[in-house]
XYZ file of C-alpha atoms in Angstrom:
565
model
C 74.435 48.915 8.624
C 77.517 47.905 7.083
C 79.429 45.608 9.314
C 83.132 46.969 9.723
C 85.846 44.189 8.606
C 87.875 42.942 11.963
C 91.183 44.489 12.415
C 94.430 43.630 14.052
C 97.032 46.373 15.037
C 100.801 46.127 15.073
C 103.483 48.950 15.698
C 102.860 52.485 16.369
C 104.385 55.269 13.952
C 105.095 58.651 14.343
C 106.295 61.244 11.547
C 107.771 64.443 12.841
C 108.328 67.097 10.608
C 110.998 70.087 12.017
C 112.070 73.205 10.830
C 115.374 74.620 11.292
C 115.890 78.334 12.764
C 118.977 79.107 10.372
C 119.098 82.600 11.530
C 119.855 81.273 15.280
C 122.187 78.628 13.715
C 124.201 80.949 11.654
C 124.786 83.372 14.971
C 125.428 80.510 17.392
C 129.062 80.076 18.439
C 130.818 77.418 17.208
C 130.913 75.340 20.248
C 126.860 75.598 20.584
C 126.909 74.373 17.120
C 129.243 71.672 17.687
C 127.328 70.328 20.887
C 124.191 70.452 18.909
C 125.465 68.440 16.018
C 126.827 65.963 18.315
C 123.868 65.489 20.488
C 121.684 65.648 17.596
C 123.539 62.857 15.765
C 123.778 60.573 19.104
C 120.091 60.932 19.390
C 119.523 60.066 15.873
C 121.859 57.344 15.875
C 120.556 55.859 18.836
C 116.956 55.682 17.379
C 118.270 53.929 14.224
C 120.748 51.458 15.953
C 118.235 49.229 17.939
C 119.862 46.665 19.829
C 116.575 44.684 20.170
C 115.316 43.842 16.662
C 111.889 43.784 17.826
C 111.964 47.184 19.307
C 111.196 48.939 16.131
C 113.032 51.198 13.382
C 113.623 54.711 12.905
C 115.098 57.001 10.103
C 115.967 60.607 9.388
C 115.378 62.464 5.980
C 116.009 65.969 4.749
C 112.580 67.688 3.503
C 112.496 69.804 0.578
C 110.121 72.742 0.284
C 109.259 75.193 2.666
C 106.647 72.794 4.758
C 109.881 71.532 6.891
C 113.500 70.830 7.004
C 113.764 67.471 8.835
C 111.576 64.320 8.978
C 112.059 61.585 11.337
C 110.111 58.680 11.153
C 109.793 55.919 14.140
C 108.070 52.459 14.174
C 107.515 51.335 17.807
C 105.633 48.772 19.757
C 103.627 51.376 21.997
C 102.464 54.836 22.113
C 104.647 55.287 25.155
C 107.554 54.595 23.167
C 106.973 57.151 20.753
C 106.288 59.700 23.602
C 109.552 59.055 25.005
C 111.209 59.646 21.594
C 109.307 62.765 21.237
C 110.124 64.353 24.535
C 113.981 62.940 24.381
C 114.829 64.966 21.394
C 113.613 68.148 23.346
C 116.367 67.440 25.926
C 118.921 67.654 22.986
C 121.124 71.043 22.257
C 119.760 70.600 18.581
C 116.259 70.920 19.729
C 117.124 74.799 20.474
C 117.374 75.360 16.792
C 114.560 73.420 15.724
C 110.562 74.112 15.839
C 107.980 71.240 15.395
C 106.224 72.147 12.284
C 103.982 69.218 12.089
C 103.403 65.448 13.197
C 101.406 62.375 12.470
C 100.394 59.386 14.855
C 99.217 56.341 13.359
C 99.367 52.548 13.938
C 100.080 49.709 11.540
C 97.192 47.407 10.817
C 95.816 44.493 8.885
C 92.109 43.589 8.392
C 89.747 41.148 7.546
C 90.258 41.827 4.000
C 93.566 40.104 4.013
C 92.307 36.720 5.429
C 89.251 35.506 7.144
C 91.338 32.561 8.658
C 93.520 35.105 10.536
C 90.728 36.473 12.244
C 88.707 33.160 12.780
C 89.613 32.869 16.605
C 88.248 36.198 17.200
C 84.937 35.206 15.442
C 85.428 37.910 12.699
C 83.043 38.755 10.096
C 83.030 36.147 7.341
C 82.098 38.722 4.702
C 83.835 37.839 1.454
C 86.709 35.124 0.913
C 90.539 35.632 1.912
C 91.897 38.312 0.269
C 88.694 39.378 -1.427
C 89.170 42.965 -0.492
C 92.896 42.938 -1.205
C 94.425 45.113 -3.679
C 95.297 42.468 -5.901
C 92.182 40.315 -5.188
C 94.315 37.310 -3.877
C 96.171 38.420 -1.037
C 96.150 34.754 0.614
C 98.714 33.767 -2.093
C 100.472 36.234 -4.428
C 100.402 38.989 -2.022
C 101.658 37.083 0.692
C 104.584 35.386 -0.972
C 103.058 32.075 -0.950
C 105.861 29.220 -0.974
C 104.066 26.021 -1.442
C 100.278 26.276 -0.789
C 100.518 24.554 2.681
C 98.812 25.907 5.544
C 99.242 25.189 9.096
C 96.809 23.745 11.633
C 94.836 27.194 11.851
C 94.328 27.608 8.259
C 96.886 30.420 7.805
C 99.535 29.612 4.962
C 102.922 30.605 6.260
C 103.543 32.983 3.565
C 100.656 35.054 4.398
C 101.341 34.761 8.167
C 104.861 36.078 7.243
C 103.444 38.977 5.155
C 101.050 39.985 7.979
C 103.627 40.141 10.489
C 105.751 42.130 8.246
C 102.783 44.585 7.768
C 102.303 45.014 11.529
C 105.929 45.053 12.382
C 107.507 46.832 9.154
C 111.201 47.388 8.423
C 112.224 50.885 7.452
C 113.295 50.280 3.578
C 116.597 51.530 2.519
C 115.344 53.372 -0.558
C 116.605 57.062 -0.364
C 113.434 58.999 -1.377
C 110.216 59.260 0.907
C 106.739 60.849 0.343
C 104.472 61.074 3.211
C 100.607 62.317 2.890
C 97.654 61.381 5.044
C 94.359 60.518 3.265
C 90.955 59.598 3.920
C 87.716 58.273 2.423
C 85.199 60.601 1.379
C 81.854 60.595 3.312
C 80.226 62.927 1.099
C 76.259 63.002 0.412
C 76.778 61.640 -3.171
C 79.893 59.711 -2.790
C 80.226 57.724 0.761
C 83.111 55.032 0.907
C 81.517 53.744 4.214
C 77.947 53.182 2.608
C 79.460 50.721 0.146
C 79.219 46.987 0.817
C 82.274 44.845 1.204
C 81.920 43.480 -2.222
C 82.052 46.908 -3.987
C 84.947 48.229 -1.624
C 86.690 44.759 -2.637
C 86.085 45.291 -6.019
C 87.314 49.022 -6.232
C 90.384 48.299 -4.163
C 91.261 45.225 -6.601
C 91.399 47.522 -9.615
C 93.397 50.163 -7.671
C 95.787 47.478 -6.791
C 96.542 46.818 -10.475
C 98.020 50.147 -10.865
C 100.048 49.349 -7.670
C 101.349 46.306 -9.052
C 102.902 47.940 -12.250
C 105.403 49.354 -9.677
C 106.322 46.267 -8.229
C 110.128 46.528 -7.260
C 110.330 49.982 -7.466
C 107.952 51.274 -4.635
C 107.392 50.121 -1.352
C 104.751 51.655 1.081
C 104.021 51.600 4.829
C 100.342 52.510 5.518
C 99.171 52.903 9.103
C 95.582 53.630 10.350
C 95.039 56.963 12.242
C 91.254 56.688 12.852
C 91.142 58.418 16.181
C 94.610 59.138 16.239
C 94.932 62.107 13.705
C 93.122 64.185 11.284
C 92.843 61.821 8.557
C 92.189 58.066 8.531
C 95.147 56.669 7.234
C 98.982 57.981 6.755
C 100.868 56.741 3.803
C 104.770 56.569 3.302
C 106.144 55.723 -0.146
C 109.883 54.772 -0.500
C 111.413 54.530 -3.793
C 115.060 54.600 -5.344
C 113.619 57.207 -8.208
C 111.591 60.196 -6.973
C 109.766 59.880 -10.099
C 108.503 56.847 -9.317
C 106.702 58.067 -6.628
C 105.134 60.801 -8.516
C 104.010 58.591 -11.241
C 102.221 56.166 -8.695
C 100.242 58.808 -7.257
C 99.397 60.334 -10.334
C 98.060 57.279 -11.953
C 96.263 56.074 -8.877
C 94.343 59.549 -8.966
C 92.583 58.114 -12.107
C 91.373 55.195 -10.410
C 87.712 55.412 -9.042
C 88.661 54.464 -5.618
C 90.449 57.746 -5.523
C 88.584 59.870 -7.981
C 85.315 59.585 -6.190
C 86.353 58.325 -2.738
C 89.862 59.624 -1.906
C 90.767 62.851 0.229
C 94.342 63.760 0.801
C 96.094 65.960 3.079
C 99.531 67.727 2.425
C 102.417 66.040 0.706
C 105.974 65.980 1.832
C 109.126 64.674 0.201
C 112.528 64.066 1.402
C 115.527 62.106 0.952
C 117.076 59.899 3.629
C 120.750 60.268 5.159
C 122.671 58.869 7.972
C 122.962 60.373 11.423
C 126.503 60.918 10.818
C 125.557 63.520 7.958
C 123.835 65.871 10.176
C 126.825 68.145 10.492
C 126.926 68.247 6.520
C 123.296 68.766 6.408
C 123.500 71.911 8.926
C 126.421 73.136 6.965
C 124.645 73.146 3.754
C 126.253 70.230 2.045
C 124.783 67.540 -0.104
C 123.345 64.609 1.863
C 123.538 61.614 2.015
C 127.327 62.331 1.627
C 127.884 58.425 0.452
C 129.767 57.891 3.296
C 129.669 54.473 5.513
C 126.298 54.109 6.964
C 123.858 55.963 4.865
C 121.624 54.861 2.294
C 124.187 55.753 -0.494
C 126.948 53.823 1.594
C 124.817 50.873 1.621
C 124.123 51.199 -2.094
C 127.846 51.228 -2.716
C 128.572 48.520 -0.680
C 126.114 46.461 -2.319
C 127.564 46.677 -5.643
C 130.949 45.680 -4.467
C 130.473 42.412 -2.705
C 129.867 39.039 -3.759
C 131.206 36.812 -6.524
C 128.215 37.306 -8.767
C 128.795 40.986 -9.239
C 126.147 42.603 -11.363
C 126.227 40.452 -14.240
C 123.008 38.722 -13.328
C 121.135 42.018 -14.648
C 122.994 42.137 -17.912
C 119.977 40.547 -19.771
C 117.264 42.417 -18.072
C 115.868 44.535 -20.477
C 111.787 44.890 -19.923
C 109.577 45.089 -17.216
C 107.784 42.203 -16.157
C 104.192 44.153 -15.464
C 102.446 42.828 -12.679
C 104.451 40.163 -11.255
C 103.931 38.475 -8.090
C 101.735 40.918 -6.230
C 101.809 41.881 -2.540
C 98.403 41.690 -1.312
C 96.258 44.335 0.385
C 97.554 47.176 2.216
C 97.930 47.859 5.811
C 94.132 48.745 6.177
C 91.901 46.784 3.778
C 90.171 49.978 2.891
C 93.408 51.673 1.812
C 93.479 51.741 -1.979
C 97.226 51.583 -2.918
C 98.209 48.050 -4.511
C 101.780 47.536 -4.388
C 103.223 46.332 -0.997
C 106.221 45.764 1.043
C 105.953 42.116 2.684
C 109.060 42.339 4.093
C 109.792 40.763 7.594
C 111.853 42.113 10.333
C 115.059 41.290 11.408
C 118.478 41.060 10.233
C 120.013 37.441 9.644
C 123.758 37.725 10.241
C 124.754 35.249 7.272
C 126.178 36.527 4.167
C 123.663 35.114 2.039
C 120.786 34.164 4.114
C 117.977 32.349 1.953
C 114.685 33.757 2.651
C 116.055 36.166 4.978
C 113.684 38.002 7.229
C 110.772 36.824 9.053
C 110.475 33.106 9.789
C 114.193 32.024 9.010
C 116.384 34.498 10.901
C 118.690 33.929 13.830
C 115.504 34.064 16.386
C 113.846 31.102 14.665
C 117.133 29.022 14.936
C 117.607 29.978 18.473
C 114.281 28.722 19.381
C 115.242 25.374 18.225
C 118.375 25.578 20.148
C 120.679 26.718 17.180
C 121.788 30.072 16.937
C 123.684 31.608 13.854
C 126.119 32.838 16.097
C 126.658 29.366 17.347
C 126.951 28.202 13.775
C 129.590 30.928 12.794
C 131.623 30.253 15.799
C 131.792 26.422 14.929
C 132.642 27.229 11.404
C 135.296 29.670 12.507
C 136.823 26.914 14.852
C 137.220 24.896 11.675
C 138.647 27.454 9.502
C 135.340 27.734 7.200
C 134.672 31.155 6.177
C 130.934 32.157 6.587
C 130.569 35.596 5.926
C 131.021 38.467 8.168
C 128.234 39.527 10.635
C 128.605 43.053 9.834
C 129.553 45.099 6.654
C 129.694 42.760 4.227
C 126.412 40.938 4.515
C 123.681 40.555 1.546
C 120.893 38.366 1.806
C 119.287 35.853 -0.680
C 116.007 34.033 -1.223
C 116.042 31.077 -3.372
C 113.190 29.284 -4.826
C 113.130 26.126 -7.185
C 110.881 25.571 -10.090
C 110.554 22.464 -12.404
C 109.443 24.569 -15.206
C 111.471 24.825 -18.652
C 114.654 26.738 -17.824
C 114.210 29.024 -20.911
C 110.724 29.994 -20.026
C 111.763 30.206 -16.180
C 114.495 32.869 -17.468
C 112.054 34.932 -19.596
C 109.880 35.465 -16.615
C 112.727 36.194 -14.217
C 114.455 38.454 -16.654
C 111.308 40.770 -16.448
C 111.106 40.778 -12.830
C 114.780 41.491 -12.579
C 114.375 44.765 -14.577
C 112.174 46.079 -11.765
C 114.326 44.841 -9.140
C 117.094 47.111 -10.704
C 115.204 50.041 -9.769
C 116.140 49.374 -6.204
C 119.809 50.447 -4.970
C 119.403 47.262 -2.341
C 119.240 44.728 -5.172
C 122.548 42.806 -5.906
C 121.601 40.340 -8.366
C 118.768 37.784 -9.485
C 119.759 34.776 -11.731
C 118.532 31.229 -12.702
C 120.524 28.457 -12.051
C 120.122 24.832 -13.551
C 120.885 21.894 -11.555
C 123.067 19.164 -12.876
C 121.839 16.363 -11.002
C 118.230 17.691 -9.569
C 115.440 17.880 -12.208
C 114.770 21.543 -11.380
C 116.159 25.031 -11.523
C 116.666 27.722 -8.867
C 115.964 31.416 -8.891
C 118.341 33.084 -6.615
C 117.554 36.881 -5.812
C 120.477 38.595 -3.640
C 119.826 41.849 -1.852
C 121.319 44.283 0.777
C 118.822 43.836 3.524
C 116.637 40.904 4.831
C 113.231 42.430 4.119
C 114.249 43.309 0.719
C 114.917 39.752 0.350
C 111.781 38.749 1.668
C 109.698 41.022 -0.342
C 111.265 39.410 -3.378
C 110.375 36.136 -2.496
C 106.765 37.363 -2.751
C 107.400 38.595 -6.308
C 109.110 35.456 -7.375
C 106.627 32.801 -5.655
C 104.368 33.667 -8.660
C 106.895 32.313 -11.261
C 105.747 29.014 -13.207
C 105.876 25.795 -11.234
C 107.544 26.910 -8.336
C 107.614 23.642 -6.097
C 109.828 24.667 -2.938
C 111.535 27.591 -1.116
C 115.225 26.899 0.145
C 115.126 26.899 3.978
C 111.715 25.202 4.384
C 112.902 21.788 3.744
C 113.100 19.336 6.601
C 116.360 18.541 8.273
C 119.243 21.343 8.089
C 120.402 22.890 5.006
C 123.521 24.498 3.902
C 123.990 26.707 0.966
C 127.533 27.745 -0.334
C 127.453 30.793 -2.869
C 129.544 32.846 -4.680
C 131.533 29.776 -6.195
C 133.095 31.760 -8.957
C 135.479 29.603 -11.176
C 138.270 30.967 -13.153
C 137.213 30.538 -16.614
C 140.128 28.180 -17.591
C 139.718 26.081 -14.315
C 136.179 25.541 -14.413
C 136.370 21.966 -15.468
C 138.649 21.105 -12.498
C 136.117 22.773 -10.163
C 133.443 20.395 -11.372
C 135.490 17.481 -11.303
C 136.490 18.219 -7.730
C 133.025 18.564 -6.737
C 131.924 15.333 -8.552
C 134.646 13.736 -6.298
C 133.472 15.075 -2.898
C 129.651 14.304 -3.944
C 130.701 10.789 -3.973
C 132.246 10.911 -0.416
C 129.185 13.074 0.430
C 126.363 9.971 -0.848
C 128.482 7.646 1.309
C 128.163 9.791 4.458
C 125.618 8.899 7.183
C 123.317 11.920 7.520
C 123.808 13.378 4.134
C 120.489 13.654 2.087
C 121.401 15.312 -1.014
C 123.650 17.881 -2.713
C 123.576 19.472 -6.010
C 125.845 22.069 -8.014
C 123.515 24.697 -9.654
C 125.063 26.611 -12.577
C 123.808 30.061 -13.816
C 122.306 29.927 -17.134
C 123.885 33.171 -18.193
C 127.428 32.374 -16.774
C 128.428 28.754 -16.316
C 131.515 30.006 -14.237
C 129.048 31.095 -11.570
C 127.773 28.219 -9.296
C 126.411 27.479 -5.790
C 126.067 24.256 -4.123
C 122.814 23.558 -2.154
C 123.127 20.641 0.596
C 120.387 18.930 2.905
C 121.619 17.323 5.902
C 119.409 14.992 8.480
C 120.872 17.515 11.244
C 123.279 20.352 12.082
C 125.783 17.775 13.467
C 126.208 15.725 10.117
C 126.958 18.965 8.220
C 129.455 20.208 10.805
C 130.979 16.682 10.869
C 131.633 16.995 7.103
C 132.885 20.671 7.389
C 135.497 19.461 10.027
C 136.550 16.413 7.679
C 139.978 16.159 5.746
C 138.096 15.924 2.601
C 136.376 19.530 2.965
C 139.541 21.130 4.167
C 141.632 19.749 1.101
C 138.384 20.979 -1.078
C 138.809 24.439 0.498
C 142.460 24.401 -0.312
C 141.888 23.449 -3.977
C 139.284 25.974 -4.390
C 141.806 28.939 -3.421
C 143.606 27.951 -6.656
C 140.425 27.597 -9.140
C 137.980 30.291 -7.787
C 137.942 33.796 -8.758
C 136.475 34.786 -5.237
C 135.986 33.419 -1.882
C 132.607 31.524 -1.357
C 130.428 31.703 1.770
C 128.418 29.043 3.299
C 124.801 30.207 4.244
C 122.722 27.950 6.562
C 119.016 27.632 5.884
C 117.776 25.328 8.630
């Protein structure tokens, strides 16, 4: 008997497909329709706007074709949570105008294909090596967004741990278009997936992952196991900014042996996300999303508007990178898809939270007695602007490399071309240090999970030596220092003066001014401190206040300060 790989389960998922009774809707009195819209919007908004970041995620989509009209997707910690959601909708006035056409129940999962070490405490099977069955054949490094190769005491690389936790507790991607389909592995007389050895399955999935990696930066997926829960073995949800990318990845994967011989698929559904506030427009026959605040289009519009970087970071991105850094195995080791979303959970409230998402958000700092809210409050008391908690925020990941800057830029340029397919991408650029003998790659996104996913791709760049936010002590990062072209020299001179003061400050470790290799008026300042108190002492100093006043004269936009500790 072929031994099954060990598994670990995370959040449960529910996909609900509903149709609209349009005859009943058209004949209903205005008051009844207004009530249905109000209660339906309130219900959907309540599912999306979770107070507790650990409670899951939800989204609503308009479905094209005759199979359904609306799709709601929910991720929750327990099946009971999903049951409550399912029954809760039936108590809304909107339910009177809908019928449930189909549904799908599953649970996110990682398996022993991802990492033997992860299951070592459970005496998991020792078949294969770490990531041997992953879709890229190296889930322990590239797939997890490995930062520096260091592992903790139990042998798990921290990048891999974040990747696994992101798979078990996924965040709903912001990409507008969605495709859902169930699938199983064939168990026929001629081709039976479950008769294959671990090594044979691992090799097939690795080859299949090569196809998936070609869509890095364009497709995100959430794959959950439905063995024992529903009619197929997995539920696959693909998210993308361009619906043709969804078609292309499924089409190309059909030619791979793991699909052509062993894949069996159910019905496919395609839809477009819209915010609950657009429910009235949807029922009125309007185009959704309307592009208003709160929806995917609204978030996309905002993303292009904020920040001093603008979109110039993508001006030289012309070609695709190809594979880039891969994202490990699928949620279940037996699933054939390759490119993965390694996003973590949670929203870091700072404007450009380097390495946002799992591991460096507000909860991590609160466990150390320091919260983002406290830092914001202290900065506000000092009249220091740190970005707004809501409505303006973007999220950044920053990696340092000792590679040749031109070589590094060439690699980043290819990755950036893929990133630009996503509406949540703001900018990605290479910055050269003035004092430190290293360059920085800064990738800014509208969501923490997107920034964390980008970190996984960027970690495969040449000679990456560190990731901002993982140094010891307390790190701060001021971004969006965009100098007026005719005042750049003054700004650099002022920085040098402040740098001299910092060098004499007790508790200050290092500070460097990093300059965008494509636009020397665009800079950021990265500092490392012994402790938070040391950084706050500087921010409260006369020297810093004078620098802020001077900056208002020479900078084209207002910088924001990001805390990395």
